[in-house]
XYZ file of C-alpha atoms in Angstrom:
246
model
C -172.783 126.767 127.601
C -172.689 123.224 128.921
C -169.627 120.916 128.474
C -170.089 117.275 127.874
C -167.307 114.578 128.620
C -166.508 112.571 125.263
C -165.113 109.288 124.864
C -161.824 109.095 125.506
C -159.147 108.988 122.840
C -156.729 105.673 123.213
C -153.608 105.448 121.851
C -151.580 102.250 121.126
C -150.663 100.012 123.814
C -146.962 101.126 123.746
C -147.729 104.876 125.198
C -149.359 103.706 128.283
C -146.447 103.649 130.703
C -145.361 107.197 128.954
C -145.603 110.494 130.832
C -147.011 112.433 128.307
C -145.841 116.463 128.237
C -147.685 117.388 125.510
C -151.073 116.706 123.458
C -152.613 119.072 120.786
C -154.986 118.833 118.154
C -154.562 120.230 114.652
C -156.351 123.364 113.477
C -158.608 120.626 111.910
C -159.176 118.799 114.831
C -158.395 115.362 112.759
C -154.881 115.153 114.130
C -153.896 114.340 117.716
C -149.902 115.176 118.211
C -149.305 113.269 121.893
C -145.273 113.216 122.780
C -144.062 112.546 126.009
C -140.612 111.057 128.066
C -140.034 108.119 126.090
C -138.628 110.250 122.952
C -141.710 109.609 120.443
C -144.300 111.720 119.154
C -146.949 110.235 117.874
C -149.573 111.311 115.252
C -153.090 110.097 115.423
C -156.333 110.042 113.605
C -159.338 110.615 115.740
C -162.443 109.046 114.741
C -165.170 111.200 115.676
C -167.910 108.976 116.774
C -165.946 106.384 119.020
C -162.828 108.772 119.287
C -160.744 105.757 118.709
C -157.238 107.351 117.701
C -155.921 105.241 114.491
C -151.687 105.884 114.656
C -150.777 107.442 111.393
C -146.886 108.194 112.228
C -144.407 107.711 115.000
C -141.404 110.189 114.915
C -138.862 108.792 117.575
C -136.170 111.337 118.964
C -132.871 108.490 120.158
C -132.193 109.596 123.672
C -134.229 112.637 124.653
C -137.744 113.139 126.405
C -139.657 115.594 124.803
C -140.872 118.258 127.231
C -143.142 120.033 124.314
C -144.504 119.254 121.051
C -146.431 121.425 118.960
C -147.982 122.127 115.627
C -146.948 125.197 113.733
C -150.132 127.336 112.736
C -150.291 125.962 108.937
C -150.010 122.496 110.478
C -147.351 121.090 108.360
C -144.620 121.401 111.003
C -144.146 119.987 114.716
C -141.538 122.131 116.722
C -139.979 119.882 119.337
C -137.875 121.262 122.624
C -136.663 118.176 124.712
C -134.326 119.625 127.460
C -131.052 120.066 125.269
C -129.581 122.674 123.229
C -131.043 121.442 120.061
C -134.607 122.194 118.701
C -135.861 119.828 116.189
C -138.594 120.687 113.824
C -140.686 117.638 112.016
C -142.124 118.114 108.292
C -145.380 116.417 108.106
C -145.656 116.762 104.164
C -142.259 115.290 103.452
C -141.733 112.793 106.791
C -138.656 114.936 107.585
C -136.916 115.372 110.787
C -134.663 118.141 111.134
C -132.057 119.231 114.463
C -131.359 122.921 114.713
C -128.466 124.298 117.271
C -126.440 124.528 119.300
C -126.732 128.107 118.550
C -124.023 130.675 118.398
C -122.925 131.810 121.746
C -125.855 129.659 123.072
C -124.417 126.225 123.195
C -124.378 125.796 127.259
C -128.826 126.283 127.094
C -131.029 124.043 127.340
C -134.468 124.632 126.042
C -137.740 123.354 127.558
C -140.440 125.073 126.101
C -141.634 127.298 123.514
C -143.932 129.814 122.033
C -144.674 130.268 118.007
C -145.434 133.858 116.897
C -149.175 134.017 115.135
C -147.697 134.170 111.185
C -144.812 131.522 111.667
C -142.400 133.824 111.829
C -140.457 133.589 115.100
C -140.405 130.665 117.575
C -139.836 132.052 121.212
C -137.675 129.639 123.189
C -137.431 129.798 126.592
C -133.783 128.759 128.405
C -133.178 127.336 131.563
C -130.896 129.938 133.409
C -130.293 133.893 133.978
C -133.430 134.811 131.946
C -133.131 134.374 128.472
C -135.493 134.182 125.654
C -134.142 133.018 122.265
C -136.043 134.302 119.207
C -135.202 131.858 116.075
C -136.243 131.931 112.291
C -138.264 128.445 112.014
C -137.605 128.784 108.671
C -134.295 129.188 108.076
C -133.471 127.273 111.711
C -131.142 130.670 112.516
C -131.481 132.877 115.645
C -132.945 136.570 115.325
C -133.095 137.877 118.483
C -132.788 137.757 122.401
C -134.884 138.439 125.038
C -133.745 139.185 128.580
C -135.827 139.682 132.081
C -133.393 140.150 135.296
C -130.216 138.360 135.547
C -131.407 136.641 138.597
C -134.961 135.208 137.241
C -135.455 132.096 135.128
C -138.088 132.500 132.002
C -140.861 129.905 132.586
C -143.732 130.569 130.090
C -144.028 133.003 127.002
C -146.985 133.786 125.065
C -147.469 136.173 122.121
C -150.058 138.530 121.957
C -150.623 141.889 119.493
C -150.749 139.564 115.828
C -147.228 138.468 117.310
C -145.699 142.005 117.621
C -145.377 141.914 121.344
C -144.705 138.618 123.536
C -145.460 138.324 127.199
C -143.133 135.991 129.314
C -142.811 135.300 133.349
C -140.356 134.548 135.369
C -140.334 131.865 138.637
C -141.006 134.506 140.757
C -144.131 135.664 139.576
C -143.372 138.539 136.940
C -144.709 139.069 133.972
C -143.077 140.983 131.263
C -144.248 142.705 128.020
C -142.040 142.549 125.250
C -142.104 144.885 121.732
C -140.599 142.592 119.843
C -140.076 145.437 116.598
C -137.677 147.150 119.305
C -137.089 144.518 121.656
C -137.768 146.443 124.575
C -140.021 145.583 127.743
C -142.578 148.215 127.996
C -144.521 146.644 131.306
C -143.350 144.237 134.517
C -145.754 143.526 137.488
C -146.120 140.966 139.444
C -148.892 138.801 139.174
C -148.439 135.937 141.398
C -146.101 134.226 143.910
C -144.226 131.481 141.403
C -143.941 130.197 138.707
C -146.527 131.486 136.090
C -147.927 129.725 133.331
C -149.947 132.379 131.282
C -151.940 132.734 128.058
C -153.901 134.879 125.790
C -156.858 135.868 124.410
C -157.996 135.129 120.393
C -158.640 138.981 119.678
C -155.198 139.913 121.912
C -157.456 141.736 124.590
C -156.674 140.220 127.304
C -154.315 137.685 128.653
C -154.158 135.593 131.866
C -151.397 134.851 134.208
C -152.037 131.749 136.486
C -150.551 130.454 140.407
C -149.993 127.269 141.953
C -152.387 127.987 144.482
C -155.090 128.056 142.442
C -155.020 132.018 141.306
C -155.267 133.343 137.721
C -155.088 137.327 137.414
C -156.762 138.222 134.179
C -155.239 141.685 132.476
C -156.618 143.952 130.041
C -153.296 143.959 127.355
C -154.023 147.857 126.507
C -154.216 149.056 130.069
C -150.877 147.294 130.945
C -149.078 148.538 127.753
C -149.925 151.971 129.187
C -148.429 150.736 132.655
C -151.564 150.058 134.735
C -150.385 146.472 137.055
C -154.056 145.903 138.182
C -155.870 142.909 136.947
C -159.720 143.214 135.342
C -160.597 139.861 137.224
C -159.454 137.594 139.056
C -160.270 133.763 139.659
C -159.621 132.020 142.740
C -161.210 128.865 144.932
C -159.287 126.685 142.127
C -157.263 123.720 143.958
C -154.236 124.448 142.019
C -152.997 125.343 138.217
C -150.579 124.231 136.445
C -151.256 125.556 132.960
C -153.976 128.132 131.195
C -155.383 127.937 127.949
């Protein structure tokens, strides 16, 4: 299947000297969410023959650069992490901004990025020290559960996997960990590369991939590791580097 570069999508003039950290499109694929370090995110119309992107809001958060921005599954709701203890969630329907934390017992994290579970339920937040994996209520802004790899690892990426009954998450030394979130217990850990690990899964939960620096991505079949095999199906190398899978 052949790929074909489009036009590309320009925003307004203000959000060219912006380092963006995150762009997604809605499950329509009418609505471009771009957010980035100067503390906006900004909602755009795409127009699909000259993919000119028409602004139709600007959400600023005072103070903050956003590190990730994404649409919930319905599409109604924007999660935000920006590097602070607070979380903020944006209603598109209403033009509501709302700031959730610090969190009980959690008010010395900072959280980066995130994960949302399949069904909305659960938003997986990832915090900067000693391991930890916040599970919060998007809904009722209220935490519902902790995560926790090895004391001495920091969580880097988390994905969720299993019609969001499991998660997977990895650490900055390479491990990757499988998570039942109905008990909360890890039932797998491997390592599957040498740092940190950005990592993602597959539509039909089959199989997920863990990705390297140096230009590796280990591809796992998710049954065969819940049974404890640590062997990837496939691997892809020859890539310069990688910074993210999708």
């Amino acid at each position: 299947k052949q790929i074909s570069r489009l036009v590309d999508a320009r925003l307004e003039r203000s959000a060219r000297n912006c380092c963006m950290s995150s762009v997604q499109f809605d499950k329509e694929g009418r609505l471009v969410l771009a957010a980035g370090s100067d503390g906006n995110m900004r909602l755009s119309q795409i127009d699909g023959e000259n993919s000119n992107a028409t602004r139709v809001q600007t959400v600023s958060l005072p103070n903050c650069e956003i590190s990730q921005a994404a649409f919930m599954p319905n599409g109604s709701e924007v999660i935000v992490a920006n590097g602070t203890q607070f979380v903020y969630s944006y209603d598109l329907v209403n033009n509501a901004l709302v700031k959730a934390g610090p969190f009980p017992k959690w008010e010395d994290r900072r959280f980066y990025n995130f994960e949302v579970s399949p069904d909305s339920s659960t938003v997986a937040l990832v915090s900067n020290n000693r391991g930890y994996i916040l599970l919060v209520s998007p809904k009722m802004k209220e935490k519902v559960g902790i995560l926790r790899m090895d004391e001495d690892s920091q969580a880097r990426s988390v994905a969720y996997t299993d019609c969001g009954n499991q998660l997977l998450s990895t650490d900055g030394s390479g491990h990757v960990y499988l998570w039942d979130l109905r008990t909360r217990r890890c039932v797998n850990k491997t390592i599957a590369c040498l740092d940190n690990a950005p990592l993602c899964t597959s539509l039909d939960s089959s199989l997920f991939a863990v990705a390297s620096s140096d230009g590796f991505v280990n591809m796992y079949d998710r049954s065969e590791f819940v049974s404890g095999s640590s062997e990837p199906v496939k691997v892809i190398d020859g890539l310069t580097s990688c910074t993210s899978v999708e």
